[in-house]
Amino acid sequence: MQQYKQERAPIYEALERFKRMRVVPFDVPGHKRGKGNPELTAFLGEACMQVDVNSMKPLDNLCHPVSVIKEAEELAADAFGAAHAFFMVGGTTSAVQSMVLAACKKGDKIILPRNVHRSVINALILCGALPVYVNPATDQRLGIALGMPLGEVEKAIRENPDAKAILVNNPTYYGICSNLKAITDLAHRHGMLVLVDEAHGTHFYFGKNLPPSAMSVGADMSSVSMHKSGGSLTQSSFLLAGPSVNEGYLRQIINLTQTTSGSYLLLSSLDLSRKNLALHGAEIFQKVVDLAQYARDEINAIGDYYAYSKELINGDSIYDFDVTKLSVNTLGIGLAGIEVYDILRDEYDIQTEFGDLGNVLAYVSVGDRERDLERLVSAFAEIRRRYKRDKTGMLQHEYITPQVVIPPQKAFYSEKRSVPIGQSEGKICTEFVMCYPPGIPILAPGERVTREILAYIAYAKEKGCSLTGTEDPDIHYLNVLEGE
C-alpha cells in the first residue's frame, strides 16, 4: 500500500519552482504576471499575480492531470479517506452538480430532501432527472428543516425501487445531521448510489468527536467546501469518490462544466489547506469546538436567545449535531434572524454568515479569536436590551412542503409568462425564489404557488431577506407555466 507524505504540497511546490525559472510569458493570462495591470497588482500583490498562470507542462492540467495535480489529488484522497479526490474550482456548486450528473441521466429518479441547495435542483434541470422528495421533519420551535428520517427514506425507496441514487445534506447549514450510516447501508442494499452534499462538513474528516464523514460511512460521492471550514480560497472545493465510482467517467462528467482554465490560486490553496488539515486538523478543530461552545454558553446566559446544540438530538431526524456551528434562534427577542443579522452588520460591524426568519448563523473557524467571540456575545446582549419586542405575529416556519407538479427541467424550459406575484396563486412556477444565503429554494421550477408560499415571500421581503432566483430582480413578477 502506498505511503502518502501529507507534508507535501505538490502544486504549491511546482509553482515555487516555476517562479524561480523566470519564464518569459507569451501565453495567457494577458496581465503577464501582473505587469500589464499595475493597479490590480498593487491591490492583490505581486506574489499573487506571479502565480496566476495558465496550464503548462511543469504545472500539469486540471482537465487531464498526469503529474503535480494528479499527485495532489492522490494526497487529498488519502487525507479524506476517499478512493479518489478531484480539485474543483467552480465551488461546491460544481461538485454537487457533477455528482448528480454522474449518477443520473434523463428520466432517472433521485431521492433527496427538498431543503437542498439550489445547485442540486439546477443539476436536475441540466440532466432531466426526476426528484423524489423526502420532506424533512421540522422543528416547530426553531422553524428549521431537520434531517431525513430513516423511515421516510425507506418509504421513498419502497415506492421508487428504480431510483438511481439518494442525496443527503450532511450537515445542514444549521448543523443538523441525518443518520448517514444507516441511510447509506439502506441505499446500497437496494442498489442505489449515495451522494452527500457535505459543503459544511470539511471538519468531520479531521476533527475528533464530530459526526461521521461521508467517506467514513461508505458513501459513493461527496462534495466538500474546503473554503468554508477548511481554510482554502473562496470557490475551491473537493469532490470525493469511493472505490465503486468509475474515476475516468467522473472526470469526464466534471469536464462537461468545469473550466479548462483552472486557477492556480485556487488549486494551490486547496493543496496547502489539505496539507494543513492533514497535519494539524485535530487541534485546529478542537479549538473551533471550544470557541463555539464558549460563545454558545455565553449567548444562552443572556436570555431569550437560544444557541442550540446536541440537546436537540433525537436519534432520527436529528441523529447528530455539528457543535462547530453557532446557530442562534432569535425569535425569543421578537426579531427575525435577518433583522439581527442586519443590526450586527450595520451597527456593530459584525458580519455573520446569514440570517433567516428565525435564526442567525455565526460561522466559527480557526481564524477566530476569543476576543472576537466576546465582541459578538456583547453585541447580542446589547441588541436584546435595545431592540427586544413582543414576538406575537412572527412567522416561525423556515420550510414549506412544496407541491411538485412537473419535473424541474420540463418546467424550466417550458413556454412561460410573467404575472404579478399577487396573481400567481395556484399557478406552476418556472423559476426559483429563494433567500440567499442559504440558497434553499422557497419555490423551484415545477412547483405550485400556494397562498402559504406567497405569505412567506411577502414576510421575507418585509424582514429584509435577500430574495434571488427570479428573472424580475424586484420579485414583483413571477414566471409561471403558459396556459396556467
Coordinates of N, CA, C and O in Angstrom, one line a residue, residues 20 193 212 242 313 336 434 440 479:
R20 N 11.0 30.4 -9.8 CA 12.5 30.5 -9.9 C 13.0 30.4 -11.4 O 14.1 30.7 -11.7
L193 N -26.9 4.5 -5.4 CA -25.7 5.3 -5.0 C -26.1 6.3 -3.9 O -27.3 6.7 -3.8
P212 N -19.9 11.5 11.9 CA -19.1 10.8 10.9 C -19.1 11.5 9.5 O -20.1 12.1 9.1
G242 N -15.8 7.2 -3.7 CA -15.5 5.9 -3.1 C -15.0 5.0 -4.2 O -14.9 5.3 -5.4
I313 N -30.6 16.4 19.8 CA -30.5 15.0 19.2 C -31.7 14.1 19.6 O -32.0 14.0 20.8
A336 N -36.7 38.8 13.8 CA -36.3 37.7 12.8 C -34.8 37.6 12.8 O -34.1 38.6 13.1
M434 N -35.7 32.2 -3.8 CA -35.0 31.8 -2.6 C -34.4 32.9 -1.8 O -34.2 34.0 -2.4
I440 N -31.6 27.9 -0.3 CA -32.5 26.8 -0.4 C -33.8 27.3 -1.0 O -34.4 28.3 -0.4
N479 N -42.5 34.2 -13.1 CA -42.7 33.4 -14.3 C -43.4 32.1 -14.0 O -43.0 31.4 -13.1

